[in-house]
């Protein structure tokens, strides 16, 4: 038991997202008071534990995630200290928790680039050289945040919908249909690796025209490298051979070399006036850079790597969980199927999806949003105080990290009654109050890929529910031999969701 706990603490998880920042706990009925602090006076820090308790505090957070309830860590401390604002120590950092309430989340989002700044752990800046710690040069991250919305806004994304639709349909025909037709009966398959690879290959093609159909080995090798990076981001940054962090650093270097090759090949095609896939994001990125500050290979490689990682990192996780909840709630599945059939019937045979079709998928998107509420894609995030200031009567020192948790916000019963209940109707009408549903962050750090992710998930849903019916092949419970939801720190089903799947006509 002691050895197991020691190993758990050795592999300390650093829960951060490159494209979204989120935060914490319960509704705060007190009046928020904000002001710059007078550093000459002794100030009152929020109640809580000291920096020396980081092993205990980090262990408690990890255990809450392993139990599938990261929000419990925050709720327990709100009760212990009788305060929505408290002090703790996570991953060796002094942290003041502000969040879990609409007012706390609003404060953190609206004060970024004022008295707060984005902060990433050192492991991030080592794996991704373009991401500097807040004490370093912020020019590249700021330029990326300015550029990404131009690449991923609705007008730009309209160009990719037909490609998403046709390639997703082809994926089901060549993978799932073939296997089902061969077996002629119900088959058992595991969802997570299938959807993860599909979303990654689709992202690669849309961003850089690297095509799985023509270069399957290349896409497969890139996929393995990005998986190593994803695992390494959430590990202790000890660069020792054999560790996840070490593999992530090595894989990141190989990814950069591949992205450099992709960029240089594209520039050769452009300069030689050869046929260039002008619809992909790389071509658009090159055009925007030429119009802005000129071409910079390092910057474009950084942007290209960030786009692929950000667009594919959590999409497969969310799709897997959506399929899990559709299996658990047949009435919800039936309503999604009804809506998607109506969309398909309104188009006529052979017509591809367009932007207007997604506006008709309101219930389907409400289901996805409810999935992201009960299993927050990025349950915790951090910012950094760039100056001393007061918040609700407590002193926040310059340099301290501030934490908020979307997981705790999304399970706050003041905003979501009966929070453990899966209920897509929560999002009907006006939906949740502002700053209570934050899976994509907010403020300057609002995920620029929000619409891209929405389209990829809804296209997948459009095809999968019209083709198949499925149920879980492994019971869902806390028994070790069964499947359960854990956060490490991102949500994951321990067995990858094995399902029994069949065509509708074989029900």
Short mmCIF file of C-alpha atoms in Angstrom, two decimals:
data_model
loop_
_atom_site.label_atom_id
_atom_site.label_comp_id
_atom_site.label_asym_id
_atom_site.label_seq_id
_atom_site.Cartn_x
_atom_site.Cartn_y
_atom_site.Cartn_z
CA UNK A 1 0.00 0.00 0.00
CA UNK A 2 2.84 2.39 0.94
CA UNK A 3 4.76 1.47 -2.22
CA UNK A 4 1.64 2.00 -4.33
CA UNK A 5 1.04 5.41 -2.79
CA UNK A 6 4.67 6.39 -3.29
CA UNK A 7 4.50 5.48 -6.96
CA UNK A 8 1.28 7.41 -7.30
CA UNK A 9 2.91 10.48 -5.79
CA UNK A 10 5.98 10.02 -7.99
CA UNK A 11 3.83 10.24 -11.11
CA UNK A 12 2.33 13.57 -10.07
CA UNK A 13 -0.28 14.75 -12.50
CA UNK A 14 -0.16 18.34 -13.70
CA UNK A 15 -3.67 19.05 -14.99
CA UNK A 16 -3.34 21.77 -17.60
CA UNK A 17 -4.70 22.35 -21.21
CA UNK A 18 -2.90 24.24 -23.95
CA UNK A 19 -6.19 25.61 -25.42
CA UNK A 20 -8.45 26.12 -22.32
CA UNK A 21 -8.20 27.17 -18.67
CA UNK A 22 -10.83 26.38 -16.05
CA UNK A 23 -11.56 26.70 -12.29
CA UNK A 24 -13.52 25.76 -8.88
CA UNK A 25 -16.10 25.05 -6.04
CA UNK A 26 -19.39 26.61 -4.76
CA UNK A 27 -21.65 29.60 -5.05
CA UNK A 28 -20.27 32.62 -3.24
CA UNK A 29 -22.87 34.95 -1.76
CA UNK A 30 -20.33 37.47 -0.43
CA UNK A 31 -19.49 40.71 -2.16
CA UNK A 32 -16.29 40.58 -4.17
CA UNK A 33 -13.77 43.26 -3.25
CA UNK A 34 -10.79 43.74 -5.52
CA UNK A 35 -7.94 46.16 -5.01
CA UNK A 36 -4.19 46.46 -5.36
CA UNK A 37 -2.41 45.66 -2.10
CA UNK A 38 -0.04 47.85 -0.15
CA UNK A 39 3.01 45.64 0.10
CA UNK A 40 4.22 47.57 3.13
CA UNK A 41 1.47 46.15 5.36
CA UNK A 42 1.11 42.66 6.73
CA UNK A 43 -1.71 41.03 4.80
CA UNK A 44 -4.07 38.20 5.62
CA UNK A 45 -3.75 35.17 3.38
CA UNK A 46 -6.81 32.96 2.83
CA UNK A 47 -7.24 30.05 5.29
CA UNK A 48 -5.66 26.77 4.33
CA UNK A 49 -2.55 24.63 4.31
CA UNK A 50 1.07 25.65 3.81
CA UNK A 51 3.48 24.92 0.99
CA UNK A 52 5.04 22.11 3.08
CA UNK A 53 1.81 20.10 2.82
CA UNK A 54 2.03 19.67 -0.95
CA UNK A 55 2.56 15.88 -0.73
CA UNK A 56 -0.60 15.39 1.32
CA UNK A 57 -2.62 17.90 -0.71
CA UNK A 58 -1.46 16.55 -4.07
CA UNK A 59 -2.12 13.00 -2.90
CA UNK A 60 -5.66 13.96 -1.87
CA UNK A 61 -6.29 15.55 -5.26
CA UNK A 62 -4.96 12.49 -7.11
CA UNK A 63 -7.11 10.13 -5.01
CA UNK A 64 -10.22 12.22 -5.71
CA UNK A 65 -9.48 11.92 -9.44
CA UNK A 66 -8.96 8.17 -9.17
CA UNK A 67 -12.37 7.98 -7.51
CA UNK A 68 -13.87 9.83 -10.49
CA UNK A 69 -14.72 12.94 -8.43
CA UNK A 70 -11.97 15.61 -8.60
CA UNK A 71 -14.53 18.15 -7.39
CA UNK A 72 -14.59 16.39 -3.99
CA UNK A 73 -11.11 17.71 -3.23
CA UNK A 74 -12.38 21.29 -3.48
CA UNK A 75 -15.76 20.76 -1.82
CA UNK A 76 -14.08 19.14 1.20
CA UNK A 77 -11.85 22.18 1.71
CA UNK A 78 -14.65 24.68 1.26
CA UNK A 79 -16.43 22.94 4.15
CA UNK A 80 -13.25 22.63 6.21
CA UNK A 81 -12.33 26.31 5.98
CA UNK A 82 -15.88 27.69 5.68
CA UNK A 83 -14.63 29.80 2.79
CA UNK A 84 -14.95 29.75 -0.98
CA UNK A 85 -11.39 31.15 -1.14
CA UNK A 86 -8.68 29.01 0.42
CA UNK A 87 -4.98 28.31 0.27
CA UNK A 88 -3.33 25.02 -0.59
CA UNK A 89 -0.23 23.54 -2.18
CA UNK A 90 -0.48 21.45 -5.33
CA UNK A 91 2.43 19.97 -7.27
CA UNK A 92 4.89 21.96 -5.16
CA UNK A 93 3.21 25.32 -5.90
CA UNK A 94 1.58 27.73 -3.45
CA UNK A 95 -1.99 28.00 -4.72
CA UNK A 96 -4.95 30.20 -3.81
CA UNK A 97 -8.22 28.69 -4.96
CA UNK A 98 -10.75 31.17 -6.33
CA UNK A 99 -13.63 29.66 -8.23
CA UNK A 100 -16.49 27.23 -8.28
CA UNK A 101 -18.76 30.25 -8.30
CA UNK A 102 -19.86 32.47 -11.14
CA UNK A 103 -18.25 35.47 -9.44
CA UNK A 104 -14.95 33.67 -8.88
CA UNK A 105 -14.77 32.38 -12.44
CA UNK A 106 -15.71 35.78 -13.83
CA UNK A 107 -12.96 37.42 -11.77
CA UNK A 108 -10.30 35.00 -13.01
CA UNK A 109 -11.34 35.18 -16.66
CA UNK A 110 -11.88 38.94 -16.83
CA UNK A 111 -8.65 39.91 -15.07
CA UNK A 112 -6.25 37.97 -17.26
CA UNK A 113 -3.65 40.31 -18.80
CA UNK A 114 -4.52 42.84 -16.08
CA UNK A 115 -3.56 41.58 -12.63
CA UNK A 116 -3.37 37.95 -13.74
CA UNK A 117 -1.49 36.12 -16.46
CA UNK A 118 -1.58 32.67 -18.01
CA UNK A 119 0.69 30.18 -16.29
CA UNK A 120 1.90 26.76 -17.41
CA UNK A 121 4.02 24.30 -15.39
CA UNK A 122 7.67 23.95 -16.34
CA UNK A 123 6.99 20.60 -17.99
CA UNK A 124 4.86 22.32 -20.63
CA UNK A 125 7.56 24.79 -21.62
CA UNK A 126 10.10 21.97 -21.83
CA UNK A 127 7.92 19.76 -23.99
CA UNK A 128 6.64 22.67 -26.11
CA UNK A 129 9.47 25.23 -26.50
CA UNK A 130 7.07 27.91 -27.74
CA UNK A 131 5.27 27.93 -24.38
CA UNK A 132 7.38 29.95 -21.98
CA UNK A 133 6.89 30.21 -18.24
CA UNK A 134 5.24 33.44 -17.20
CA UNK A 135 8.63 34.86 -16.24
CA UNK A 136 9.85 34.43 -19.79
CA UNK A 137 9.03 35.84 -23.18
CA UNK A 138 5.31 35.75 -23.84
CA UNK A 139 5.47 37.04 -27.44
CA UNK A 140 4.97 33.67 -29.14
CA UNK A 141 1.99 32.51 -27.03
CA UNK A 142 0.31 35.91 -27.42
CA UNK A 143 0.83 35.86 -31.17
CA UNK A 144 -0.59 32.33 -31.33
CA UNK A 145 -3.67 33.37 -29.32
CA UNK A 146 -4.19 36.21 -31.79
CA UNK A 147 -3.78 33.97 -34.82
CA UNK A 148 -5.77 30.86 -33.85
CA UNK A 149 -9.21 32.59 -33.85
CA UNK A 150 -8.61 33.70 -37.43
CA UNK A 151 -7.96 30.09 -38.44
CA UNK A 152 -10.81 28.60 -36.43
CA UNK A 153 -13.66 31.09 -36.69
CA UNK A 154 -17.02 29.93 -38.15
CA UNK A 155 -16.37 31.53 -41.55
CA UNK A 156 -13.12 29.60 -41.93
CA UNK A 157 -14.57 26.35 -40.60
CA UNK A 158 -17.37 26.30 -43.18
CA UNK A 159 -14.73 25.23 -45.72
CA UNK A 160 -13.97 22.06 -43.76
CA UNK A 161 -17.48 20.70 -43.10
CA UNK A 162 -17.84 18.75 -46.35
CA UNK A 163 -14.40 17.19 -45.83
CA UNK A 164 -15.26 16.23 -42.23
CA UNK A 165 -18.52 14.66 -43.39
CA UNK A 166 -17.18 12.68 -46.33
CA UNK A 167 -14.08 11.41 -44.57
CA UNK A 168 -15.99 10.41 -41.43
CA UNK A 169 -18.48 8.45 -43.55
CA UNK A 170 -15.59 6.77 -45.35
CA UNK A 171 -14.00 5.91 -42.00
CA UNK A 172 -17.10 4.05 -40.81
CA UNK A 173 -17.40 2.23 -44.15
CA UNK A 174 -13.77 1.08 -44.19
CA UNK A 175 -13.40 0.24 -40.48
CA UNK A 176 -16.60 -0.42 -38.52
CA UNK A 177 -18.83 -1.57 -41.42
CA UNK A 178 -16.22 -3.94 -42.77
CA UNK A 179 -15.74 -5.63 -39.41
CA UNK A 180 -19.47 -5.93 -38.74
CA UNK A 181 -20.21 -7.25 -42.23
CA UNK A 182 -17.42 -9.81 -41.92
CA UNK A 183 -18.80 -11.14 -38.64
CA UNK A 184 -22.42 -10.81 -39.82
CA UNK A 185 -23.52 -10.43 -36.20
CA UNK A 186 -22.98 -8.26 -33.19
CA UNK A 187 -19.29 -7.53 -32.67
CA UNK A 188 -17.42 -6.42 -29.57
CA UNK A 189 -15.02 -3.56 -30.09
CA UNK A 190 -13.35 -0.94 -27.90
CA UNK A 191 -14.39 2.61 -28.68
CA UNK A 192 -11.57 4.77 -27.35
CA UNK A 193 -8.65 3.71 -29.60
CA UNK A 194 -10.91 3.79 -32.66
CA UNK A 195 -12.28 7.30 -32.14
CA UNK A 196 -8.92 8.64 -30.92
CA UNK A 197 -7.15 7.52 -34.12
CA UNK A 198 -10.03 8.69 -36.32
CA UNK A 199 -10.17 12.17 -34.80
CA UNK A 200 -6.37 12.46 -35.04
CA UNK A 201 -6.18 11.40 -38.69
CA UNK A 202 -9.04 13.77 -39.58
CA UNK A 203 -7.31 16.62 -37.76
CA UNK A 204 -4.01 15.94 -39.54
CA UNK A 205 -5.70 16.07 -42.91
CA UNK A 206 -7.67 19.26 -42.23
CA UNK A 207 -4.66 21.07 -40.81
CA UNK A 208 -1.81 19.89 -43.00
CA UNK A 209 -3.28 17.54 -45.69
CA UNK A 210 -1.32 14.59 -44.30
CA UNK A 211 -3.61 11.84 -45.55
CA UNK A 212 -4.06 8.51 -43.78
CA UNK A 213 -5.36 6.93 -46.99
CA UNK A 214 -2.11 7.67 -48.82
CA UNK A 215 0.37 7.69 -45.94
CA UNK A 216 -1.02 5.44 -43.19
CA UNK A 217 2.42 4.72 -41.72
CA UNK A 218 3.24 8.43 -41.44
CA UNK A 219 -0.04 9.22 -39.68
CA UNK A 220 0.36 6.23 -37.39
CA UNK A 221 3.86 7.29 -36.34
CA UNK A 222 2.69 10.86 -35.71
CA UNK A 223 -0.21 9.53 -33.68
CA UNK A 224 2.14 7.57 -31.41
CA UNK A 225 4.37 10.62 -30.93
CA UNK A 226 1.44 12.85 -30.00
CA UNK A 227 0.16 10.19 -27.58
CA UNK A 228 3.57 10.21 -25.87
CA UNK A 229 3.39 13.99 -25.56
CA UNK A 230 -0.13 13.85 -24.14
CA UNK A 231 0.94 11.36 -21.47
CA UNK A 232 4.11 13.29 -20.65
CA UNK A 233 2.35 16.58 -20.04
CA UNK A 234 0.61 15.05 -17.04
CA UNK A 235 3.73 13.48 -15.52
CA UNK A 236 6.39 14.74 -13.14
CA UNK A 237 9.00 16.63 -15.23
CA UNK A 238 11.95 14.39 -14.44
CA UNK A 239 13.93 13.97 -17.64
CA UNK A 240 15.27 10.50 -16.86
CA UNK A 241 15.39 7.71 -19.48
CA UNK A 242 12.29 5.55 -19.33
CA UNK A 243 10.01 8.14 -17.75
CA UNK A 244 6.89 9.45 -19.48
CA UNK A 245 8.33 12.96 -19.41
CA UNK A 246 11.53 11.82 -21.09
CA UNK A 247 9.54 10.07 -23.84
CA UNK A 248 7.38 13.17 -24.26
CA UNK A 249 10.42 15.43 -24.71
CA UNK A 250 11.94 13.07 -27.27
CA UNK A 251 8.63 12.73 -29.12
CA UNK A 252 8.15 16.50 -29.14
CA UNK A 253 11.49 16.95 -30.88
CA UNK A 254 10.55 14.34 -33.49
CA UNK A 255 7.19 16.03 -34.03
CA UNK A 256 8.91 19.38 -34.60
CA UNK A 257 11.23 17.80 -37.16
CA UNK A 258 8.23 16.33 -38.98
CA UNK A 259 6.34 19.65 -38.86
CA UNK A 260 9.44 21.44 -40.19
CA UNK A 261 9.48 18.98 -43.07
CA UNK A 262 5.77 19.55 -43.73
CA UNK A 263 6.25 23.34 -43.75
CA UNK A 264 9.30 23.26 -46.05
CA UNK A 265 7.57 20.93 -48.49
CA UNK A 266 4.60 23.27 -48.60
CA UNK A 267 6.80 26.32 -49.24
CA UNK A 268 8.53 24.50 -52.11
CA UNK A 269 5.12 23.77 -53.66
CA UNK A 270 3.98 27.36 -53.21
CA UNK A 271 7.17 28.82 -54.67
CA UNK A 272 7.10 26.45 -57.63
CA UNK A 273 3.40 27.20 -58.24
CA UNK A 274 2.60 23.52 -57.87
CA UNK A 275 -0.83 22.27 -56.85
CA UNK A 276 -1.28 23.31 -53.24
CA UNK A 277 -4.16 22.23 -50.95
CA UNK A 278 -5.34 25.79 -50.33
CA UNK A 279 -8.20 24.68 -48.12
CA UNK A 280 -6.09 23.24 -45.32
CA UNK A 281 -5.13 25.32 -42.29
CA UNK A 282 -1.42 25.29 -43.07
CA UNK A 283 -1.93 27.22 -46.30
CA UNK A 284 -4.22 29.65 -44.50
CA UNK A 285 -1.64 29.98 -41.71
CA UNK A 286 1.12 30.83 -44.17
CA UNK A 287 -1.09 33.46 -45.82
CA UNK A 288 -1.98 35.07 -42.48
CA UNK A 289 1.66 35.16 -41.40
CA UNK A 290 2.70 36.79 -44.67
CA UNK A 291 0.02 39.45 -44.15
CA UNK A 292 0.91 40.00 -40.50
CA UNK A 293 4.56 39.88 -39.42
CA UNK A 294 6.09 37.92 -42.24
CA UNK A 295 7.03 34.26 -42.50
CA UNK A 296 8.79 32.76 -39.51
CA UNK A 297 9.45 29.02 -39.78
CA UNK A 298 9.82 28.52 -36.03
CA UNK A 299 6.55 30.28 -35.31
CA UNK A 300 4.63 28.40 -38.02
CA UNK A 301 6.00 25.05 -36.81
CA UNK A 302 4.92 25.98 -33.27
CA UNK A 303 1.46 26.94 -34.49
CA UNK A 304 1.12 23.80 -36.61
CA UNK A 305 2.11 21.56 -33.70
CA UNK A 306 -0.24 23.38 -31.33
CA UNK A 307 -3.15 23.15 -33.75
CA UNK A 308 -2.84 19.39 -34.20
CA UNK A 309 -2.33 18.74 -30.50
CA UNK A 310 -5.08 21.09 -29.33
CA UNK A 311 -7.65 19.94 -31.86
CA UNK A 312 -7.14 16.22 -31.26
CA UNK A 313 -6.09 15.93 -27.58
CA UNK A 314 -9.51 15.77 -25.90
CA UNK A 315 -11.88 15.20 -28.83
CA UNK A 316 -11.56 11.41 -28.66
CA UNK A 317 -12.09 11.51 -24.87
CA UNK A 318 -15.35 13.44 -25.25
CA UNK A 319 -16.68 11.25 -28.10
CA UNK A 320 -15.95 8.09 -26.09
CA UNK A 321 -17.88 9.46 -23.10
CA UNK A 322 -20.77 10.55 -25.33
CA UNK A 323 -21.07 6.98 -26.62
CA UNK A 324 -20.95 5.71 -23.04
CA UNK A 325 -23.86 7.91 -21.94
CA UNK A 326 -25.88 7.13 -25.09
CA UNK A 327 -25.54 3.44 -24.21
CA UNK A 328 -26.59 4.15 -20.62
CA UNK A 329 -29.64 6.25 -21.56
CA UNK A 330 -31.61 4.68 -24.44
CA UNK A 331 -34.21 7.48 -24.35
CA UNK A 332 -31.45 10.04 -24.92
CA UNK A 333 -30.02 7.90 -27.73
CA UNK A 334 -33.47 7.72 -29.37
CA UNK A 335 -33.86 11.50 -29.30
CA UNK A 336 -30.40 12.02 -30.80
CA UNK A 337 -31.19 9.44 -33.50
CA UNK A 338 -34.51 11.14 -34.26
CA UNK A 339 -32.83 14.53 -34.62
CA UNK A 340 -30.00 13.22 -36.81
CA UNK A 341 -32.42 11.29 -39.04
CA UNK A 342 -34.45 14.49 -39.51
CA UNK A 343 -31.29 16.34 -40.56
CA UNK A 344 -30.38 13.58 -43.04
CA UNK A 345 -33.91 13.34 -44.48
CA UNK A 346 -34.11 17.09 -45.01
CA UNK A 347 -31.06 16.99 -47.30
CA UNK A 348 -31.81 14.30 -49.82
CA UNK A 349 -29.62 11.37 -50.83
CA UNK A 350 -25.93 12.05 -51.30
CA UNK A 351 -25.97 15.62 -49.95
CA UNK A 352 -23.16 16.50 -47.58
CA UNK A 353 -23.64 18.35 -44.31
CA UNK A 354 -23.40 22.13 -44.30
CA UNK A 355 -23.26 24.86 -41.67
CA UNK A 356 -27.04 25.22 -41.45
CA UNK A 357 -27.42 21.53 -40.61
CA UNK A 358 -25.44 21.98 -37.40
CA UNK A 359 -27.87 24.63 -36.22
CA UNK A 360 -30.56 21.91 -36.31
CA UNK A 361 -28.55 19.61 -34.01
CA UNK A 362 -29.52 21.45 -30.82
CA UNK A 363 -30.48 18.40 -28.75
CA UNK A 364 -27.38 16.46 -29.86
CA UNK A 365 -25.15 19.34 -28.80
CA UNK A 366 -27.00 19.60 -25.48
CA UNK A 367 -26.13 15.93 -24.89
CA UNK A 368 -22.46 16.64 -25.60
CA UNK A 369 -22.52 19.64 -23.28
CA UNK A 370 -24.06 17.58 -20.50
CA UNK A 371 -21.30 14.99 -20.99
CA UNK A 372 -18.70 17.76 -20.62
CA UNK A 373 -20.48 18.92 -17.48
CA UNK A 374 -20.50 15.54 -15.70
CA UNK A 375 -16.96 14.72 -16.92
CA UNK A 376 -15.10 18.00 -17.40
CA UNK A 377 -12.49 17.62 -20.18
CA UNK A 378 -9.97 19.72 -18.21
CA UNK A 379 -11.08 19.69 -14.57
CA UNK A 380 -8.54 22.16 -13.17
CA UNK A 381 -6.36 25.03 -14.34
CA UNK A 382 -4.06 27.77 -13.12
CA UNK A 383 -3.23 31.43 -13.55
CA UNK A 384 -0.57 33.57 -11.91
CA UNK A 385 -0.81 36.83 -9.98
CA UNK A 386 1.24 39.47 -11.82
CA UNK A 387 0.89 41.92 -8.90
CA UNK A 388 -0.21 41.93 -5.27
CA UNK A 389 -3.97 42.38 -4.89
CA UNK A 390 -6.94 41.76 -2.57
CA UNK A 391 -9.83 39.45 -3.25
CA UNK A 392 -12.81 39.17 -0.88
CA UNK A 393 -10.78 40.51 2.03
CA UNK A 394 -7.81 38.16 1.45
CA UNK A 395 -4.35 39.06 0.22
CA UNK A 396 -3.02 37.43 -2.95
CA UNK A 397 0.79 37.85 -3.25
CA UNK A 398 2.45 38.52 -6.58
CA UNK A 399 3.77 35.31 -8.12
CA UNK A 400 1.27 33.00 -6.42
CA UNK A 401 -0.75 30.65 -8.59
CA UNK A 402 -4.53 30.90 -8.65
CA UNK A 403 -6.63 27.82 -9.26
CA UNK A 404 -10.13 27.18 -10.47
CA UNK A 405 -11.86 23.92 -11.28
CA UNK A 406 -14.49 23.42 -13.94
CA UNK A 407 -15.24 20.03 -12.36
CA UNK A 408 -16.28 21.68 -9.09
CA UNK A 409 -18.21 24.43 -10.87
CA UNK A 410 -20.08 21.88 -12.99
CA UNK A 411 -21.01 19.82 -9.93
CA UNK A 412 -22.12 22.83 -7.89
CA UNK A 413 -25.75 22.10 -6.85
CA UNK A 414 -26.50 25.83 -6.66
CA UNK A 415 -26.09 25.97 -10.44
CA UNK A 416 -26.96 22.39 -11.42
CA UNK A 417 -29.57 20.79 -9.11
CA UNK A 418 -29.02 17.06 -8.59
CA UNK A 419 -25.59 17.45 -10.22
CA UNK A 420 -24.87 13.71 -10.53
CA UNK A 421 -27.94 13.20 -12.70
CA UNK A 422 -27.37 13.06 -16.46
CA UNK A 423 -29.90 15.52 -17.87
CA UNK A 424 -29.37 17.24 -21.26
CA UNK A 425 -32.50 19.35 -20.68
CA UNK A 426 -30.36 21.59 -18.43
CA UNK A 427 -29.14 23.26 -21.61
CA UNK A 428 -32.52 23.98 -23.17
CA UNK A 429 -33.69 27.55 -23.54
CA UNK A 430 -31.21 30.01 -22.14
CA UNK A 431 -29.07 27.27 -20.60
CA UNK A 432 -26.86 27.69 -17.51
CA UNK A 433 -26.06 31.10 -16.04
CA UNK A 434 -22.89 32.86 -17.28
CA UNK A 435 -19.61 31.52 -15.87
CA UNK A 436 -21.23 28.33 -14.53
CA UNK A 437 -20.49 26.12 -17.56
CA UNK A 438 -16.86 26.54 -18.60
CA UNK A 439 -15.50 23.45 -20.40
CA UNK A 440 -13.72 25.71 -22.90
CA UNK A 441 -12.47 28.25 -20.39
CA UNK A 442 -13.20 31.94 -20.76
CA UNK A 443 -11.73 35.39 -21.25
CA UNK A 444 -8.50 35.70 -23.27
CA UNK A 445 -7.87 31.98 -22.72
CA UNK A 446 -11.19 30.85 -24.21
CA UNK A 447 -10.39 27.83 -26.36
CA UNK A 448 -10.15 29.06 -29.97
CA UNK A 449 -10.91 25.53 -31.21
CA UNK A 450 -14.34 25.36 -29.56
CA UNK A 451 -16.26 25.45 -32.86
CA UNK A 452 -13.86 23.04 -34.55
CA UNK A 453 -14.35 20.51 -31.75
CA UNK A 454 -18.12 20.98 -31.90
CA UNK A 455 -18.19 20.21 -35.62
CA UNK A 456 -15.96 17.13 -35.35
CA UNK A 457 -18.05 15.65 -32.53
CA UNK A 458 -21.41 16.36 -34.18
CA UNK A 459 -20.29 14.94 -37.53
CA UNK A 460 -19.21 11.77 -35.73
CA UNK A 461 -22.56 11.58 -33.90
CA UNK A 462 -24.47 12.18 -37.15
CA UNK A 463 -22.96 9.05 -38.66
CA UNK A 464 -22.60 6.72 -35.70
CA UNK A 465 -26.19 6.92 -34.41
CA UNK A 466 -27.74 6.56 -37.87
CA UNK A 467 -25.67 3.46 -38.59
CA UNK A 468 -25.47 1.59 -35.30
CA UNK A 469 -27.01 0.65 -32.00
CA UNK A 470 -24.70 -0.41 -29.17
CA UNK A 471 -24.55 -1.33 -25.51
CA UNK A 472 -21.68 -1.64 -23.06
CA UNK A 473 -19.89 -4.99 -22.97
CA UNK A 474 -18.34 -4.41 -19.51
CA UNK A 475 -20.30 -3.33 -16.41
CA UNK A 476 -19.71 0.21 -15.17
CA UNK A 477 -18.92 0.33 -11.45
CA UNK A 478 -16.09 0.81 -8.96
CA UNK A 479 -15.08 -2.86 -9.01
CA UNK A 480 -11.55 -3.35 -10.32
CA UNK A 481 -12.69 -5.88 -12.92
CA UNK A 482 -15.36 -3.49 -14.18
CA UNK A 483 -15.00 -0.20 -16.01
CA UNK A 484 -15.00 3.12 -14.19
CA UNK A 485 -14.44 6.80 -14.90
CA UNK A 486 -11.19 8.26 -13.56
CA UNK A 487 -9.43 11.61 -13.97
CA UNK A 488 -5.66 11.38 -14.59
CA UNK A 489 -6.19 14.36 -14.70
CA UNK A 490 -8.29 14.23 -17.89
CA UNK A 491 -11.41 11.99 -17.85
CA UNK A 492 -10.77 8.43 -18.98
CA UNK A 493 -12.72 5.19 -18.96
CA UNK A 494 -10.38 2.56 -17.53
CA UNK A 495 -11.13 -0.07 -20.17
CA UNK A 496 -11.69 2.26 -23.14
CA UNK A 497 -15.43 1.44 -23.43
CA UNK A 498 -15.81 -2.08 -24.88
CA UNK A 499 -19.21 -2.25 -26.62
CA UNK A 500 -21.42 -4.68 -28.50
CA UNK A 501 -22.32 -2.93 -31.73
CA UNK A 502 -24.61 -3.83 -34.62
CA UNK A 503 -26.34 -2.24 -37.60
CA UNK A 504 -29.84 -0.99 -36.99
CA UNK A 505 -31.39 -3.62 -39.24
CA UNK A 506 -29.86 -6.34 -37.05
CA UNK A 507 -31.42 -5.16 -33.79
#
